[in-house]
Coordinates of C-alpha atoms and ligand atoms in Angstrom, one line a residue:
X1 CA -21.9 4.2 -18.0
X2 CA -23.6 1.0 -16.6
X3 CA -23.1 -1.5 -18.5
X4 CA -25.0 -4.7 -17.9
X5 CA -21.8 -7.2 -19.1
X6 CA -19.4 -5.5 -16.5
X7 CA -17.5 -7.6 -14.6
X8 CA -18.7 -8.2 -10.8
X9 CA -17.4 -10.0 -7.6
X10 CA -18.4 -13.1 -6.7
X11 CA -19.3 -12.1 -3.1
X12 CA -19.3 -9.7 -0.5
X13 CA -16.8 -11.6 1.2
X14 CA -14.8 -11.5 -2.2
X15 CA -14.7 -7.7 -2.6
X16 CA -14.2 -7.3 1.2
X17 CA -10.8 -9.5 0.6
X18 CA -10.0 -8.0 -2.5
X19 CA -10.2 -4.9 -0.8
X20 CA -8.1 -5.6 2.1
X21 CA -5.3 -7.4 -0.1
X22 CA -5.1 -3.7 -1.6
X23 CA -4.6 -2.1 2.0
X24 CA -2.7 -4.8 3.4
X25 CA 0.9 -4.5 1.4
X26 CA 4.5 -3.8 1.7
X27 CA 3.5 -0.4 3.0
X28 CA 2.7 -2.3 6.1
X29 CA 5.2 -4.8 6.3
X30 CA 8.1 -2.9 4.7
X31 CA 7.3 0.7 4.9
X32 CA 5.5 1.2 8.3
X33 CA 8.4 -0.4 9.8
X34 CA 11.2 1.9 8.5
X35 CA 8.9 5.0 8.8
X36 CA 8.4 4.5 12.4
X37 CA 11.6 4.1 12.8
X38 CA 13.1 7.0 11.3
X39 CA 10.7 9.4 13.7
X40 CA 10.9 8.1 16.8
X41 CA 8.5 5.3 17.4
X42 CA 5.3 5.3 19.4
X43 CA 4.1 9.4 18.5
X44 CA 4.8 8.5 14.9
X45 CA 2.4 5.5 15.6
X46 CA 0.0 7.9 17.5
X47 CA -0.7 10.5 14.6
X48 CA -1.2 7.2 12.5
X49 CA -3.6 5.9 14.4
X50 CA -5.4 8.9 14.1
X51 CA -5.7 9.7 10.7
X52 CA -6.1 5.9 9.5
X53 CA -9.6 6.0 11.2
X54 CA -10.3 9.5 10.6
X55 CA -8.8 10.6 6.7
X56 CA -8.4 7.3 6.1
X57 CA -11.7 5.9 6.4
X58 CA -13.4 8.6 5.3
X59 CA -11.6 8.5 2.0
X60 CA -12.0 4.4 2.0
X61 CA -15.7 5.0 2.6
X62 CA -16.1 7.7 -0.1
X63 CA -13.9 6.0 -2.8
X64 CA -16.0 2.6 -2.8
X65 CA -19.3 4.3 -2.6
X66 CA -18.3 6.6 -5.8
X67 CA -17.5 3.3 -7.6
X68 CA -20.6 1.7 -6.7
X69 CA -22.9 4.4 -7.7
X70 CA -21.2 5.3 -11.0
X71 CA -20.0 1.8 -12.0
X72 CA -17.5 3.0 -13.6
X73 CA -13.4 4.0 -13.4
X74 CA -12.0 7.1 -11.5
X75 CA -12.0 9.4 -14.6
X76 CA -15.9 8.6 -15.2
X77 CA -16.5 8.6 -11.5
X78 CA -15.2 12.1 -11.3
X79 CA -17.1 13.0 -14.6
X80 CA -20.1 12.1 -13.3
X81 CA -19.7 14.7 -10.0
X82 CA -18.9 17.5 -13.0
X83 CA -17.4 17.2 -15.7
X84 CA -14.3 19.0 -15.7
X85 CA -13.2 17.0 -12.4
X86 CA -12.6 13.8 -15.4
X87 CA -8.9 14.9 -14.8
X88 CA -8.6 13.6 -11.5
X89 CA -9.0 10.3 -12.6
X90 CA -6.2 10.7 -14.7
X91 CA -4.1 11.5 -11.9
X92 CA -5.0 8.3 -10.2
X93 CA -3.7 6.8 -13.4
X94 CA -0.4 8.8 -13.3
X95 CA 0.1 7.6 -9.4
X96 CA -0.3 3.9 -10.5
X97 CA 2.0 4.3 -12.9
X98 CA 4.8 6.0 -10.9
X99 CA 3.9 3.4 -7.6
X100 CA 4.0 0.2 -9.9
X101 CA 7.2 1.0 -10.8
X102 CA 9.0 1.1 -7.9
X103 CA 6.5 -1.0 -5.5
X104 CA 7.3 -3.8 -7.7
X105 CA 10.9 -3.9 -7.8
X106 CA 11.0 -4.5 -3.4
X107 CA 8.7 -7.6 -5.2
X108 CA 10.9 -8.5 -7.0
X109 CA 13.3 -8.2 -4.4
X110 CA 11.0 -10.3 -1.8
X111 CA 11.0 -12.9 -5.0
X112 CA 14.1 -13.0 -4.8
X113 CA 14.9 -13.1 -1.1
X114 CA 12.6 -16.6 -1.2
X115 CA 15.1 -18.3 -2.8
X116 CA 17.6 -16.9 -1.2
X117 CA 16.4 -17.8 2.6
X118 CA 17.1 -21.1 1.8
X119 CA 20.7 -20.5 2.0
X120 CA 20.4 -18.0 4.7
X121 CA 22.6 -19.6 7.2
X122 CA 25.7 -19.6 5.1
X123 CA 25.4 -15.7 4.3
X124 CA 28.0 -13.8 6.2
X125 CA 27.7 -10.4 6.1
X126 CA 23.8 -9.1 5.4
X127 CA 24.5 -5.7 4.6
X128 CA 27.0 -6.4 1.8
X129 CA 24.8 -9.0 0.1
X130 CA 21.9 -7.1 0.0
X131 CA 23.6 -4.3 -1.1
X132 CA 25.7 -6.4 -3.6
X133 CA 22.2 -7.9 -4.7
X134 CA 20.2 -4.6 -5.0
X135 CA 23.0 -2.7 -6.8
X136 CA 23.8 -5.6 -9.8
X137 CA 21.9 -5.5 -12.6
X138 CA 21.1 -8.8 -13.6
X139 CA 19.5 -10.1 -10.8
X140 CA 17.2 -7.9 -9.4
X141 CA 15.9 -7.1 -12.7
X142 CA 15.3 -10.7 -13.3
X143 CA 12.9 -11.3 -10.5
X144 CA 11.2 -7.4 -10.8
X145 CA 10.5 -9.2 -14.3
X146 CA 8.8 -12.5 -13.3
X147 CA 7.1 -10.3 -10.2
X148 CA 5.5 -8.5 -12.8
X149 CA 4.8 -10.7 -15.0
X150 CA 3.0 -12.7 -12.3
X151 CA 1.5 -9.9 -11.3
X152 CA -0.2 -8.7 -14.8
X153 CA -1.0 -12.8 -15.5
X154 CA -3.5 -12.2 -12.1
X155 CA -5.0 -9.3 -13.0
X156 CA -5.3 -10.7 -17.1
X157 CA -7.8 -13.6 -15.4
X158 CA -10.2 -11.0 -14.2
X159 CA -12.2 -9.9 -11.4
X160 CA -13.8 -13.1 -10.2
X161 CA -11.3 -15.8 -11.4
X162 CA -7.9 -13.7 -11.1
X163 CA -8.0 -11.0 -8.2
X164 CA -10.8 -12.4 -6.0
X165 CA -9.7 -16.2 -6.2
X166 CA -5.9 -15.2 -5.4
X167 CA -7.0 -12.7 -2.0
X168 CA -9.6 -15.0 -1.0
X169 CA -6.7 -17.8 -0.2
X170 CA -3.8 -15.3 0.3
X171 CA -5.1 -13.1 2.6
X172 CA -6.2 -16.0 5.8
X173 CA -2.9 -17.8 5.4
X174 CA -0.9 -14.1 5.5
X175 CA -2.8 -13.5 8.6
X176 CA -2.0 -16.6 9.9
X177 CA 1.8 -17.0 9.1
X178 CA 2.2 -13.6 10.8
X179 CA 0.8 -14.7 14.3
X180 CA 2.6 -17.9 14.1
X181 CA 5.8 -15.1 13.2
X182 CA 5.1 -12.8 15.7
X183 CA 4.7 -15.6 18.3
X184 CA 7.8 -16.7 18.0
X185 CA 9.5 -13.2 18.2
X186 CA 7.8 -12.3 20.8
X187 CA 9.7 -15.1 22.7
X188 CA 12.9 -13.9 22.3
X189 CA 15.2 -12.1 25.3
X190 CA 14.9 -8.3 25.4
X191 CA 11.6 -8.4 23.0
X192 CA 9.9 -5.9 25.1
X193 CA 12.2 -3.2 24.8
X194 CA 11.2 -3.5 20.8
X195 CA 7.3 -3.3 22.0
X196 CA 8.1 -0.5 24.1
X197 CA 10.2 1.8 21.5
X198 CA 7.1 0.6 19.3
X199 CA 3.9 2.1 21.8
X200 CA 5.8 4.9 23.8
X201 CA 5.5 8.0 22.6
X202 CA 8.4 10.5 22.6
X203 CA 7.2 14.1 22.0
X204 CA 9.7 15.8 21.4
X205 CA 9.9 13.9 18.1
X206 CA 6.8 15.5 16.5
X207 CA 7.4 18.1 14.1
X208 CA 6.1 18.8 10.4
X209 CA 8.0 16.0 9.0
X210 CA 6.6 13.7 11.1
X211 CA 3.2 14.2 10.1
X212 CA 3.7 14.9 6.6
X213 CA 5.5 11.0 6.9
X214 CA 2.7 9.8 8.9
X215 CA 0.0 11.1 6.5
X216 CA 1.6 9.7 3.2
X217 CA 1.5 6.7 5.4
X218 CA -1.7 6.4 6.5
X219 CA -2.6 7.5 2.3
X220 CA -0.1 4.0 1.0
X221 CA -1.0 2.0 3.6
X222 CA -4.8 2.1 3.4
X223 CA -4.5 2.7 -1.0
X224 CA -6.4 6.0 -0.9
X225 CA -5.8 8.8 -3.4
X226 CA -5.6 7.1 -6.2
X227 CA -9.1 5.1 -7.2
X228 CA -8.5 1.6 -6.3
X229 CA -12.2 1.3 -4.2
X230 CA -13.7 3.6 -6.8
X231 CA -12.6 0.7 -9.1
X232 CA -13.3 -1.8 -7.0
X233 CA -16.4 -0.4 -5.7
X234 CA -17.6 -0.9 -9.4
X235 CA -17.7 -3.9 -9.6
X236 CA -20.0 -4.6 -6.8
X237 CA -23.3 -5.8 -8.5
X238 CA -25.8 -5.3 -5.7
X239 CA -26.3 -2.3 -3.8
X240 CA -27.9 -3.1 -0.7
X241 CA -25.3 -3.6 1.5
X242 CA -24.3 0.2 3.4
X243 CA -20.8 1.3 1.9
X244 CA -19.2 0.8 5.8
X245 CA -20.3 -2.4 6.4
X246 CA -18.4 -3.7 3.4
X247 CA -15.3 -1.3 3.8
X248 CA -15.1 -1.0 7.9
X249 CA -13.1 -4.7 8.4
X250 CA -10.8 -3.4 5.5
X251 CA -9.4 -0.3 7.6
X252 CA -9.2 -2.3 10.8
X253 CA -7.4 -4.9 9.1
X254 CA -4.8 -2.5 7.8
X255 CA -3.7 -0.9 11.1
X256 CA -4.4 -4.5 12.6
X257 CA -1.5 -6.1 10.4
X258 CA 0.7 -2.9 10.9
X259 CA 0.6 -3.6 14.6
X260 CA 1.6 -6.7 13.9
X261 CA 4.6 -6.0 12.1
X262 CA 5.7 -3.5 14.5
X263 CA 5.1 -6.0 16.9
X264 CA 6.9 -8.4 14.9
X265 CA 10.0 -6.4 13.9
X266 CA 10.6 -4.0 16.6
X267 CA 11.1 -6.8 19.4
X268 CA 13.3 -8.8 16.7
X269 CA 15.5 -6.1 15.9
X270 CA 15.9 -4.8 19.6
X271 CA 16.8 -8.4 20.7
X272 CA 19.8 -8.2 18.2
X273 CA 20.7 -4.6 19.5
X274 CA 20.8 -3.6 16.0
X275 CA 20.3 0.2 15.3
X276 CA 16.9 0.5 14.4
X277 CA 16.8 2.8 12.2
X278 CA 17.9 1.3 8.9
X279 CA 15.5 2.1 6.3
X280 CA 14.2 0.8 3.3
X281 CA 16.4 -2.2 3.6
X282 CA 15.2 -3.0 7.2
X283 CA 13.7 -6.1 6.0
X284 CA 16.1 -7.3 3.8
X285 CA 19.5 -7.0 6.2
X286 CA 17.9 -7.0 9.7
X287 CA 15.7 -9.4 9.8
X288 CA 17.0 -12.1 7.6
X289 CA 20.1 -12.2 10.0
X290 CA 18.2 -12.4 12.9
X291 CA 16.3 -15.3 11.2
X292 CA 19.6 -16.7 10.2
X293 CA 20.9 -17.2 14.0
X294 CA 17.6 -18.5 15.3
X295 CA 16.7 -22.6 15.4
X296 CA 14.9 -23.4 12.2
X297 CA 15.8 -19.9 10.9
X298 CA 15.8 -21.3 7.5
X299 CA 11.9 -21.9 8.3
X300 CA 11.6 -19.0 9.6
X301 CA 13.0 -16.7 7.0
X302 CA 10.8 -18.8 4.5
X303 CA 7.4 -18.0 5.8
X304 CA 8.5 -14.0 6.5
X305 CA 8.9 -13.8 2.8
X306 CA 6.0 -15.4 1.7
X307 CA 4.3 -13.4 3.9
X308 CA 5.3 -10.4 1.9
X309 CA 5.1 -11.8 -1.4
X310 CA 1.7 -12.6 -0.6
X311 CA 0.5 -9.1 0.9
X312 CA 2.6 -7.6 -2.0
X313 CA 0.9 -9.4 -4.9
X314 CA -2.3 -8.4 -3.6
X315 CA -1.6 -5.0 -3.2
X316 CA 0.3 -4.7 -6.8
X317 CA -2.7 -6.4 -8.4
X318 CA -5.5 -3.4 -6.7
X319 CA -2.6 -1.1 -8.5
X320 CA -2.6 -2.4 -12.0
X321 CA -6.8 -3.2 -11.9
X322 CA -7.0 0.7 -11.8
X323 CA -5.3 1.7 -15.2
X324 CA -6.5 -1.3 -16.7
X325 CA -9.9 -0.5 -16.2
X326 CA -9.3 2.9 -17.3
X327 CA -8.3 1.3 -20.4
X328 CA -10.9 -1.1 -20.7
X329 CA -14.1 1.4 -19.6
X330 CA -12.7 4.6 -21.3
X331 CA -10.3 3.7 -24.1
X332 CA -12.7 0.6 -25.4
X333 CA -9.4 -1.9 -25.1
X334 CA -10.3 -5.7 -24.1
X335 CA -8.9 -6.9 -20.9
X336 CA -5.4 -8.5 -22.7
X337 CA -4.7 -5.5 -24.4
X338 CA -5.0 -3.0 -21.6
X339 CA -3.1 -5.3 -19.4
X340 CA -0.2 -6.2 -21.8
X341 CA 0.3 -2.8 -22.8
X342 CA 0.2 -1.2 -19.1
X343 CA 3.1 -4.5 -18.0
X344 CA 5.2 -3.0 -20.8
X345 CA 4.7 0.1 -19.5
X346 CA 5.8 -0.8 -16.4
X347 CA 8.6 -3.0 -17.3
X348 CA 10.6 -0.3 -19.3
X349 CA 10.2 1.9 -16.5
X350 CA 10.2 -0.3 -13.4
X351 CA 13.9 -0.9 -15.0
X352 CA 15.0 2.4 -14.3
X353 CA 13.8 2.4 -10.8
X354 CA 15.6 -0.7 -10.3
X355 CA 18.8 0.4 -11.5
X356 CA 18.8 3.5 -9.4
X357 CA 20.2 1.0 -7.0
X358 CA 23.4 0.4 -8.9
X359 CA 24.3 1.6 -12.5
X360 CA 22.3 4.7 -12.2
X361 CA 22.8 5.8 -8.7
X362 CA 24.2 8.8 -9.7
X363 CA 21.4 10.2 -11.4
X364 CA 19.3 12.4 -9.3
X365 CA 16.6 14.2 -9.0
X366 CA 16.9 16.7 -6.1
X367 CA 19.3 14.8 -4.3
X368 CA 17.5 11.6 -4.6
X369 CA 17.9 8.4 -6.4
X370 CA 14.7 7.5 -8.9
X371 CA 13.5 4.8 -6.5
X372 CA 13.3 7.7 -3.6
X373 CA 12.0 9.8 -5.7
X374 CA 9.3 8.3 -6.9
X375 CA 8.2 6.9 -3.4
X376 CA 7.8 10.3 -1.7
X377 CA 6.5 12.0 -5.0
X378 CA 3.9 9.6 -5.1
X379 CA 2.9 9.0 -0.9
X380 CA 3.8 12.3 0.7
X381 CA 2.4 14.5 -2.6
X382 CA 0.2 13.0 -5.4
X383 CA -1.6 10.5 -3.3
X384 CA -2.6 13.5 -0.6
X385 CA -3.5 15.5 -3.3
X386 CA -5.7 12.6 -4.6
X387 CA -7.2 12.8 -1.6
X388 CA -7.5 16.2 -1.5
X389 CA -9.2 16.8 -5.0
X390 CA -11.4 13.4 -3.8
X391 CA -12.8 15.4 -0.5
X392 CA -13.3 19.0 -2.5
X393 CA -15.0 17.0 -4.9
X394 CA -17.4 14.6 -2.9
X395 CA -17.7 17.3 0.2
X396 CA -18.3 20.7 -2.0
X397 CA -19.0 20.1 -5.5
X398 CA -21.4 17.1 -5.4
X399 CA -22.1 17.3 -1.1
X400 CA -21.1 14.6 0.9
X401 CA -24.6 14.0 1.9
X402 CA -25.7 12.7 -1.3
X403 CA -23.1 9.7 -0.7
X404 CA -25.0 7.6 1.8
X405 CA -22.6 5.5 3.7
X406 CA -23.8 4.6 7.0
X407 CA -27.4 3.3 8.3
X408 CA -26.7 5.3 11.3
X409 CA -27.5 8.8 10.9
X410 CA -25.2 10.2 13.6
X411 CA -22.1 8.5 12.0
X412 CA -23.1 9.3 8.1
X413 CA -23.8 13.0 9.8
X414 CA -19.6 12.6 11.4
X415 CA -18.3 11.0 7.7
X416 CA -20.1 14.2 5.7
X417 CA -18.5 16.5 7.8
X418 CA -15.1 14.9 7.9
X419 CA -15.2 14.6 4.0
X420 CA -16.0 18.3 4.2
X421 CA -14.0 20.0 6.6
X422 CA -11.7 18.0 8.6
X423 CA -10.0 16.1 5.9
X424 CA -9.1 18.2 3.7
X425 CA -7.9 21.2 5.9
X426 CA -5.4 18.4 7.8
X427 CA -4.6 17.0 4.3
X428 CA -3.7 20.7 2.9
X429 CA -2.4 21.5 6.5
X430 CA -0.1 18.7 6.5
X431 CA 1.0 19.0 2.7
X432 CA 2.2 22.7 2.7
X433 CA 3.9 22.3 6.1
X434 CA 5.3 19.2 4.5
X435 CA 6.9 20.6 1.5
X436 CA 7.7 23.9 3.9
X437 CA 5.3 26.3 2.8
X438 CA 3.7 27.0 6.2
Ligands
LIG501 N1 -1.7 -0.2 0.3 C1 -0.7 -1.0 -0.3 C2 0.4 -1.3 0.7 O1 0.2 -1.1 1.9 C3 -0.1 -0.4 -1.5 C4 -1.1 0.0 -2.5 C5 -1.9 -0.8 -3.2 C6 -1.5 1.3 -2.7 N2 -2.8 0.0 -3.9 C7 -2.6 1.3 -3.7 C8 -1.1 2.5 -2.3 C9 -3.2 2.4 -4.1 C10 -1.7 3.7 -2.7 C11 -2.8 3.7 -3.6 O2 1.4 -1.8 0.4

């Protein structure tokens, strides 16, 4: 399994970045937004608070140190706890490859919509030109392709010169943009009642769904479930640094830059008196009109989308690394090969996904298009389930304590028994109420 030749990170700081370019993503900037949205605001943030530093760092913490002690891809990882739990690495595998699919096309999108906020101010209705662009065929297809393709060239140059390089300069200047973002919307009349839809909790909203949402949130937004720190984790060369000093900055970072959004799109969208909850194409209609009627909207518009492209591309890259190394550690492929056959892969079907927009709206699968399918088969089932299978595993078969990831002994005693007990009865909890078993 360890193989002296195996690629490594050039630095702590390196896989720390990488790391947090996985977390930090659309499911942030694009998703969080909507989701809060659609139940009720400040107790959808609450129950997300919650499990992104319980569930969610517990599975951060356990993922990374499995990949550091095995040095190896989720499949091996899991083979190396017992070896009949090989196929929940190839589950991770079948998540990537129904995420990719989909995750890429809003990049493509987001491509797109950086060309397009140049003319921003001469677009008159939002609505209908997003709608008009999403549902052609040419056009998003076009820039899913180049996202890709970008995408796949990043992850082809390896783990020091491609994916470290790229999150080591994307990741400050995303952080950065969105202050300077935030900032300015911040500053606009009636931006508070947008902070206080954002922080106020309304009870009465909390119900299955809601935590079911809020759990497959916390699961995309933090990349859990599906091996990307087990894979990441093995490529760190030295062991001596503890598992939570390396992996704690990447959970804070995640909720930090989801508070930001909120706090960036809420107040924007409230100052507009525009009804908030408009889903998946919040960021595409809303904001971009807001942008357009500000004073150096143009500007504006500009650095909001290379904001996502930037915390996309890093997030899309942590999602391809894990099949490729699959391919590469189990299969015996070389880097190129893994990675041009898993873009084809992804091309053929990301097409589909993209065309549920427009030519193939009508086909359904239980009353949703393939794009809405795939999005809550993948964060509301098979990444929970990842998780699941990743706390029986860690917590029962192998026993959490022999995954040492704190120095302190009280808080390594609080990870074992939330990898034991806590997460996965609220992740099975929260599953079977979800799909309305309980
Ligand atoms: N976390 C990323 C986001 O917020 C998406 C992502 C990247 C992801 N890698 C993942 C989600 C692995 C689940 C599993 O956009």
């Amino acid at each position: 399994m360890t193989e002296t030749n195996r690629a490594a990170w050039g630095s702590k700081l390196g896989i720390m970045l990488a790391s947090a370019g996985s977390a930090v993503g659309l499911g942030n900037l694009w998703r969080f937004p909507f989701c809060t949205a659609q139940n009720g605001g400040g107790s959808f943030l609450i129950i997300y608070l919650i499990c992104s530093f319980t569930i969610g760092a517990a599975l951060v913490f356990t993922e990374a140190a499995l990949g550091m002690k095995v040095k190896s891809e989720p499949s091996d990882a899991f083979g190396w706890i017992h070896p009949r739990l090989k196929f929940i690495g190839g589950l991770c595998i079948l998540t990537s490859a129904i995420i990719l699919p989909y995750y890429n096309v809003v990049g493509g999108w987001i491509l797109a919509y950086i060309f397009k906020s140049f003319s921003i101010t001469s677009i008159k209705n939002f609505g209908e030109a997003f709608t008009d662009f999403s549902s052609s065929a040419f056009e998003p297809l076009l820039f899913f392709y180049a996202y890709m393709i970008g995408t796949a060239i990043i992850v082809y140059m390896g783990i020091q010169k491609g994916i470290e390089k790229f999150c080591k300069i994307m990741m400050p200047v995303l952080f950065v943009l969105l202050i300077v973002l935030m900032i300015r919307v911040l500053m606009l009349d009636r931006a508070l009642e947008g902070v206080k839809f954002f922080f106020l909790p309304d009870i009465s909203k909390l119900n299955g769904k809601t935590m079911l949402d809020a759990m497959g949130q916390v699961f995309f937004s933090v990349s859990v479930g599906m091996g990307v720190y087990i894979t990441y984790g093995s490529y760190v060369k030295d062991n001596t640094e503890s598992v939570s000093r390396i992996m704690w900055p990447v959970v804070v970072l995640d909720v930090l830059i989801s508070l930001l959004a909120g706090l960036t799109i809420f107040p924007a969208v409230f100052s507009f008196n525009i009804p908030i909850n408009a889903g998946p194409a919040l960021i595409f209609i809303t904001l971009p009109k807001i942008f357009a009627s500000l004073p150096f909207g143009q500007f504006f518009g500009l650095i909001f989308f290379i904001i996502l492209l930037g915390a996309a591309a890093t997030s899309s890259i942590s999602l391809m690394e894990v099949p490729v190394a699959f391919l590469c550690d189990r299969m015996k492929f070389s880097r190129p090969k893994a990675v041009v056959l898993f873009t084809v892969f992804c091309l053929i079907t990301g097409t589909f996904t993209s065309l549920s927009f427009g030519k193939l709206g009508e086909f359904k699968i239980a009353g949703k298009i393939l794009f809405d399918q795939f999005d809550f088969l993948a964060s509301n089932i098979l990444l929970p389930l990842g998780g699941f299978l990743t706390c029986i595993a860690v917590g029962w078969i192998l026993g959490s304590g022999k995954l040492v990831v704190f120095n302190n002994s009280r808080l390594q005693k609080s990870f074992e028994f939330c990898i034991k007990w806590i997460a996965p009865i609220a992740i099975l909890l929260i599953l079977l109420k979800g799909i309305e078993l309980i």
